[in-house]
């Protein structure tokens, strides 16, 4: 296979059918493998490394290998199986991992699906150079963009990214006429203070954001850490309580259409 | 006081508490029946025919036990009066007396029946009696018919006198109340009024209609029948409902309260041990094919949600033009964890029933009895079914050399001069399938002969059902018992086909390993089956990684398509003893667990003794690509071949039923039904809750789950059943 052919292959971690949490309608979510961030609370730890990984789940004894190179055609064929279910608003979501690290391959996948009128949602942390978005502009149903904190230090430290890049990309996407929905994970001890929330609101509002989803932290990914033989730094952290969620929601709701997942 | 006020001041939870109070004694309807026979012989029974004697015993059975009314009853009718403390001597005496009058049982058409409530609501008891009298006159020269009609008249008088006794009981309780204007008194007046009216006329109000239906149903309980369906209650009660609503006499809230007050008493069955399975059907199309969902459908749905207990087994018929709002309300009730209603696809069930030559209007009026069995209310004898297990024949073919030799002989498959008994002499999957079909064809014939032998009683003229026959179309007109030519259509038998997932996966594994990849010989698979795969790790690994039903993979799904059509076609060739059809079902209650426990290992990698795949579902845990793929696979077979019905169990996390998410489930179900899925029933209890309930049963006394064609309290189920529910593939979105 030629180098250019290799580029078109998607590095897929998992394909999830009847995905109801990643955009409107019934969707098939392709989780790609490889991420340029390293958030310690991540609930999809198997998608961080670009290399294939074998997870052994102690409860069920099941072994699952995450990570396989798939052609856009093969992924599209699987996505198309569910076309009857998508209706007017459903379709494909590419999540991860960081889909924008494989923007060319994603673009190739989208091109096949566009022929069948199937639309795509991109779920990204947007911590990539703006140029990466170029091939996707004008073709994406919605960009779901993570925004994790107002703090430059937290972004640079725990998360491993550059906050300015993220907010800049959000501003540019909106400026380019893209539909953007910002997703804020509520991580206890990281971004659940009123101050952080208010600052995030200011930054996002300034970038032109209209809609924000709040995603309260959960520990459902902890089994995956164990199965990877890793320790989960957030194993002992409880999800934010209902009161915290509703307090933060009221702050965000002052600026945006705000939903709690 | 108006019914709306009485209903709003009556607490359903208080009634549920009353119903849960244990009852002393044992449920002994046969003692009362025996008492009827005893009195009859005292009077001298000379000259009375068997049907009349049976009817006289029923009359005593209905009228002897003192009525019982709960403090919070709005609609009366209880099985408590049938409980008695009996000495062994009394029991023996009753058994001796009734032994001269043996009753039918499930296998000979006794229960699982949906009565024709529509006619009795229109005519009332007096009207029905008049009709009987009229036909007695018409049939006066036919002694047998006159006799049957006389027996029906006596039984019906039992019902009327039962209502009268309830009116009197209410009056007597009323006279003992200190406060004659309080809510207790109002409730008793309401019951007295309704019960009394029904003895002299047709029901005039919705409440009276409901009271009549419930008293008839109670009398079926007195007869000792089980799984008697209420049928299309939102249709036959709708005229009275609408009349009262239009007149401003009733509100939807009050109607819901009345229905809930009635349904709660279905749970009285628990007093005698175990829940009843009373099927109630709402929605669908009307006899003209138009959308039949009406405001009463919503009230019934709400009432079942309010009662929130197993017993009322709610089925919702969904047609293409059934409003989304109705389906959404169904999902809301399912999302409470109750597992009701089961969703039934009119677009499949109606064509399936039409294959048997019934009138289209009758078919469109179908409902269900028991778990999911399609039934034409009041137009056929009570339901009968059995289990047909194709895996038995697969095992025979593989493990029994004589079976292989004799089917090879039929196929002309030879090894040298003689028919072969060497499995490795089978050269193609096509040949293998032909041999398997030969086995199945023989099996079906054996099954049908046996079923007809059991179903057909030699003395139908003696084994009459005078009370039941009152609620079946044409029995009166013809002067014939429901089980002896009275019903509009003949008897049917449902053959529940077991283990479609196990069979499909087994065939796919054989095809891949033996005939496509040629990595193993059939004899090697057989050896591994005999050894329960012990010492055959590589082979088991290979069969486990062969294609599995439920992943939208045609290489295996084609076997489910074949299974459904081939077996149904075979059963379709046969008729019951009186000319009815043999339906097929892919729903076998929980017998997949028992059947599996008696069978050895299968070529799909299933180990000996483990459950077979459940109903029409893929093998649990084998449908790994999510619910859309499961539904794409499961909707490939043509279920218009399965007139009895199918069951597909699915489990979703409770979060899938939240506002904003439910519409996705709704769309999922619409697409599934549009593709020809026949049924789906959903559990919404999270896996974590189920595991916790197994560990701490005391903390979950009322956790209701969908089992198969019915729901049950989870902690009361056997451990294997609990594990089976737990292992159902759960579709959620983490």
Tab-separated table of N, CA, C and O in Angstrom, chain A residues 15-28 43 62 78 81-89 218 220 260-261, chain B residues 551-552 621 624-629 631-632 652 656 658 661 663-665 667-669 671-672 674-675 688 731-734:
chain	number	residue	atom	x	y	z
A	15	UNK	N	-16.598	0.753	17.136
A	15	UNK	CA	-17.764	1.350	16.477
A	15	UNK	C	-18.990	1.016	17.314
A	15	UNK	O	-19.241	-0.157	17.603
A	16	UNK	N	-19.706	2.048	17.716
A	16	UNK	CA	-20.864	1.829	18.582
A	16	UNK	C	-22.149	2.174	17.845
A	16	UNK	O	-22.328	3.307	17.400
A	17	UNK	N	-23.037	1.174	17.760
A	17	UNK	CA	-24.329	1.402	17.116
A	17	UNK	C	-25.348	1.891	18.148
A	17	UNK	O	-25.171	1.709	19.341
A	18	UNK	N	-26.446	2.483	17.659
A	18	UNK	CA	-27.472	3.055	18.534
A	18	UNK	C	-26.826	3.891	19.636
A	18	UNK	O	-27.031	3.689	20.825
A	19	UNK	N	-26.017	4.809	19.189
A	19	UNK	CA	-25.393	5.725	20.121
A	19	UNK	C	-26.369	6.890	20.305
A	19	UNK	O	-26.796	7.497	19.334
A	20	UNK	N	-26.760	7.141	21.542
A	20	UNK	CA	-27.791	8.166	21.770
A	20	UNK	C	-27.257	9.365	22.528
A	20	UNK	O	-27.991	10.293	22.824
A	21	UNK	N	-25.974	9.339	22.862
A	21	UNK	CA	-25.429	10.431	23.668
A	21	UNK	C	-24.500	11.355	22.897
A	21	UNK	O	-23.912	12.263	23.466
A	22	UNK	N	-24.339	11.112	21.603
A	22	UNK	CA	-23.354	11.876	20.840
A	22	UNK	C	-23.982	12.601	19.663
A	22	UNK	O	-23.565	12.428	18.531
A	23	UNK	N	-24.983	13.400	19.970
A	23	UNK	CA	-25.615	14.175	18.913
A	23	UNK	C	-27.069	13.781	18.727
A	23	UNK	O	-27.551	12.852	19.375
A	24	UNK	N	-27.761	14.471	17.810
A	24	UNK	CA	-29.208	14.256	17.662
A	24	UNK	C	-29.539	12.922	17.010
A	24	UNK	O	-28.737	12.377	16.242
A	25	UNK	N	-30.720	12.410	17.316
A	25	UNK	CA	-31.225	11.210	16.663
A	25	UNK	C	-30.436	9.963	17.018
A	25	UNK	O	-29.641	9.948	17.954
A	26	UNK	N	-30.680	8.914	16.235
A	26	UNK	CA	-29.949	7.662	16.425
A	26	UNK	C	-28.669	7.752	15.599
A	26	UNK	O	-28.706	8.085	14.422
A	27	UNK	N	-27.537	7.472	16.205
A	27	UNK	CA	-26.270	7.623	15.512
A	27	UNK	C	-25.403	6.380	15.668
A	27	UNK	O	-25.590	5.583	16.593
A	28	UNK	N	-24.466	6.246	14.765
A	28	UNK	CA	-23.400	5.272	14.936
A	28	UNK	C	-22.151	6.073	15.236
A	28	UNK	O	-21.808	6.995	14.491
A	43	UNK	N	-12.823	8.862	30.317
A	43	UNK	CA	-13.591	7.615	30.457
A	43	UNK	C	-13.389	6.692	29.260
A	43	UNK	O	-13.959	5.615	29.199
A	62	UNK	N	-13.718	-11.393	29.570
A	62	UNK	CA	-13.633	-11.126	28.135
A	62	UNK	C	-12.352	-10.374	27.775
A	62	UNK	O	-11.907	-9.514	28.516
A	78	UNK	N	-20.277	-0.252	7.426
A	78	UNK	CA	-20.890	-0.568	8.715
A	78	UNK	C	-21.854	0.536	9.144
A	78	UNK	O	-22.916	0.272	9.692
A	81	UNK	N	-25.208	0.307	7.335
A	81	UNK	CA	-26.130	-0.761	7.745
A	81	UNK	C	-27.319	-0.189	8.512
A	81	UNK	O	-28.422	-0.693	8.439
A	82	UNK	N	-27.074	0.849	9.272
A	82	UNK	CA	-28.121	1.398	10.151
A	82	UNK	C	-28.870	2.573	9.528
A	82	UNK	O	-29.581	3.289	10.230
A	83	UNK	N	-28.726	2.767	8.223
A	83	UNK	CA	-29.271	3.982	7.625
A	83	UNK	C	-30.762	4.171	7.884
A	83	UNK	O	-31.222	5.289	8.059
A	84	UNK	N	-31.517	3.058	7.915
A	84	UNK	CA	-32.961	3.191	8.153
A	84	UNK	C	-33.253	3.830	9.501
A	84	UNK	O	-34.304	4.426	9.700
A	85	UNK	N	-32.358	3.640	10.446
A	85	UNK	CA	-32.625	4.139	11.796
A	85	UNK	C	-32.330	5.638	11.931
A	85	UNK	O	-32.829	6.287	12.832
A	86	UNK	N	-31.498	6.167	11.041
A	86	UNK	CA	-31.015	7.532	11.260
A	86	UNK	C	-32.100	8.589	11.115
A	86	UNK	O	-32.116	9.573	11.852
A	87	UNK	N	-33.004	8.389	10.156
A	87	UNK	CA	-34.039	9.388	9.939
A	87	UNK	C	-33.437	10.715	9.527
A	87	UNK	O	-32.326	10.776	8.968
A	88	UNK	N	-34.159	11.798	9.807
A	88	UNK	CA	-33.739	13.109	9.334
A	88	UNK	C	-32.555	13.655	10.124
A	88	UNK	O	-31.708	14.359	9.585
A	89	UNK	N	-32.466	13.320	11.420
A	89	UNK	CA	-31.469	14.000	12.237
A	89	UNK	C	-30.311	13.118	12.687
A	89	UNK	O	-29.287	13.617	13.122
A	218	UNK	N	-18.454	10.746	35.482
A	218	UNK	CA	-18.878	9.428	35.969
A	218	UNK	C	-17.694	8.488	35.928
A	218	UNK	O	-16.689	8.767	35.272
A	220	UNK	N	-17.789	5.272	34.910
A	220	UNK	CA	-18.121	4.051	34.180
A	220	UNK	C	-16.939	3.515	33.379
A	220	UNK	O	-16.936	2.375	32.939
A	260	UNK	N	-28.112	19.305	30.554
A	260	UNK	CA	-27.284	18.369	31.318
A	260	UNK	C	-27.491	16.988	30.726
A	260	UNK	O	-28.617	16.517	30.598
A	261	UNK	N	-26.423	16.334	30.355
A	261	UNK	CA	-26.533	14.979	29.782
A	261	UNK	C	-26.788	13.976	30.887
A	261	UNK	O	-26.157	14.018	31.937
B	551	UNK	N	-26.146	-10.117	14.635
B	551	UNK	CA	-25.142	-9.099	14.284
B	551	UNK	C	-25.288	-8.595	12.847
B	551	UNK	O	-24.348	-8.078	12.268
B	552	UNK	N	-26.487	-8.773	12.299
B	552	UNK	CA	-26.766	-8.358	10.919
B	552	UNK	C	-25.772	-8.985	9.948
B	552	UNK	O	-25.233	-8.304	9.087
B	621	UNK	N	-25.718	-12.315	24.716
B	621	UNK	CA	-24.289	-12.017	24.717
B	621	UNK	C	-23.642	-12.211	23.351
B	621	UNK	O	-22.509	-11.818	23.133
B	624	UNK	N	-23.371	-8.651	19.519
B	624	UNK	CA	-22.375	-7.762	20.128
B	624	UNK	C	-22.315	-6.385	19.495
B	624	UNK	O	-21.522	-5.566	19.898
B	625	UNK	N	-23.126	-6.140	18.467
B	625	UNK	CA	-22.944	-4.882	17.756
B	625	UNK	C	-24.023	-3.859	18.077
B	625	UNK	O	-24.187	-2.890	17.348
B	626	UNK	N	-24.733	-4.059	19.156
B	626	UNK	CA	-25.731	-3.065	19.534
B	626	UNK	C	-27.106	-3.401	18.999
B	626	UNK	O	-27.276	-4.276	18.147
B	627	UNK	N	-28.071	-2.654	19.518
B	627	UNK	CA	-29.475	-3.001	19.282
B	627	UNK	C	-29.893	-2.829	17.831
B	627	UNK	O	-30.755	-3.550	17.344
B	628	UNK	N	-29.279	-1.887	17.115
B	628	UNK	CA	-29.695	-1.728	15.719
B	628	UNK	C	-29.365	-2.993	14.936
B	628	UNK	O	-30.190	-3.482	14.157
B	629	UNK	N	-28.180	-3.541	15.163
B	629	UNK	CA	-27.809	-4.781	14.469
B	629	UNK	C	-28.704	-5.934	14.911
B	629	UNK	O	-29.114	-6.764	14.098
B	631	UNK	N	-31.771	-5.735	15.901
B	631	UNK	CA	-33.071	-5.568	15.254
B	631	UNK	C	-32.996	-5.835	13.748
B	631	UNK	O	-33.937	-6.355	13.165
B	632	UNK	N	-31.878	-5.473	13.136
B	632	UNK	CA	-31.744	-5.754	11.698
B	632	UNK	C	-31.766	-7.265	11.474
B	632	UNK	O	-32.406	-7.762	10.549
B	652	UNK	N	-32.840	-2.092	28.299
B	652	UNK	CA	-32.212	-0.778	28.158
B	652	UNK	C	-31.991	-0.170	29.530
B	652	UNK	O	-32.781	-0.364	30.445
B	656	UNK	N	-32.281	5.591	29.123
B	656	UNK	CA	-32.767	5.648	27.737
B	656	UNK	C	-34.222	6.106	27.661
B	656	UNK	O	-34.717	6.419	26.585
B	658	UNK	N	-35.459	8.670	29.468
B	658	UNK	CA	-35.602	10.063	29.895
B	658	UNK	C	-36.198	10.902	28.772
B	658	UNK	O	-36.076	10.570	27.599
B	661	UNK	N	-34.543	11.468	25.273
B	661	UNK	CA	-33.918	10.236	24.792
B	661	UNK	C	-34.978	9.273	24.265
B	661	UNK	O	-34.709	8.472	23.376
B	663	UNK	N	-37.473	9.601	22.447
B	663	UNK	CA	-37.830	9.690	21.017
B	663	UNK	C	-36.914	8.815	20.164
B	663	UNK	O	-37.291	8.365	19.092
B	664	UNK	N	-35.699	8.583	20.671
B	664	UNK	CA	-34.778	7.726	19.919
B	664	UNK	C	-35.236	6.272	20.000
B	664	UNK	O	-35.152	5.531	19.024
B	665	UNK	N	-35.681	5.861	21.179
B	665	UNK	CA	-36.237	4.517	21.326
B	665	UNK	C	-37.460	4.339	20.443
B	665	UNK	O	-37.662	3.307	19.813
B	667	UNK	N	-38.198	5.852	17.684
B	667	UNK	CA	-37.803	5.698	16.280
B	667	UNK	C	-37.240	4.297	16.030
B	667	UNK	O	-37.537	3.659	15.031
B	668	UNK	N	-36.436	3.840	16.978
B	668	UNK	CA	-35.854	2.500	16.875
B	668	UNK	C	-36.950	1.451	16.700
B	668	UNK	O	-36.869	0.574	15.841
B	669	UNK	N	-37.985	1.560	17.509
B	669	UNK	CA	-39.076	0.580	17.472
B	669	UNK	C	-39.875	0.714	16.181
B	669	UNK	O	-40.242	-0.280	15.553
B	671	UNK	N	-38.779	1.705	13.282
B	671	UNK	CA	-38.012	1.125	12.170
B	671	UNK	C	-38.055	-0.402	12.258
B	671	UNK	O	-38.272	-1.095	11.264
B	672	UNK	N	-37.885	-0.913	13.455
B	672	UNK	CA	-37.916	-2.365	13.686
B	672	UNK	C	-39.266	-2.946	13.231
B	672	UNK	O	-39.314	-3.970	12.542
B	674	UNK	N	-41.378	-1.504	11.159
B	674	UNK	CA	-41.511	-1.267	9.724
B	674	UNK	C	-40.809	-2.362	8.928
B	674	UNK	O	-41.232	-2.743	7.844
B	675	UNK	N	-39.732	-2.886	9.498
B	675	UNK	CA	-38.989	-3.954	8.824
B	675	UNK	C	-39.602	-5.332	9.045
B	675	UNK	O	-39.096	-6.319	8.518
B	688	UNK	N	-26.972	-3.039	37.376
B	688	UNK	CA	-26.474	-2.876	38.741
B	688	UNK	C	-27.591	-3.167	39.749
B	688	UNK	O	-27.395	-3.837	40.747
B	731	UNK	N	-28.623	-2.835	26.105
B	731	UNK	CA	-28.252	-1.769	25.192
B	731	UNK	C	-28.273	-0.452	25.938
B	731	UNK	O	-29.305	0.016	26.363
B	732	UNK	N	-27.155	0.097	26.120
B	732	UNK	CA	-27.124	1.407	26.745
B	732	UNK	C	-25.979	2.193	26.143
B	732	UNK	O	-25.246	1.727	25.291
B	733	UNK	N	-25.877	3.380	26.613
B	733	UNK	CA	-24.939	4.294	26.015
B	733	UNK	C	-24.160	4.891	27.149
B	733	UNK	O	-24.632	5.765	27.841
B	734	UNK	N	-22.975	4.339	27.369
B	734	UNK	CA	-22.212	4.808	28.533
B	734	UNK	C	-21.492	6.110	28.223
B	734	UNK	O	-21.038	6.323	27.127
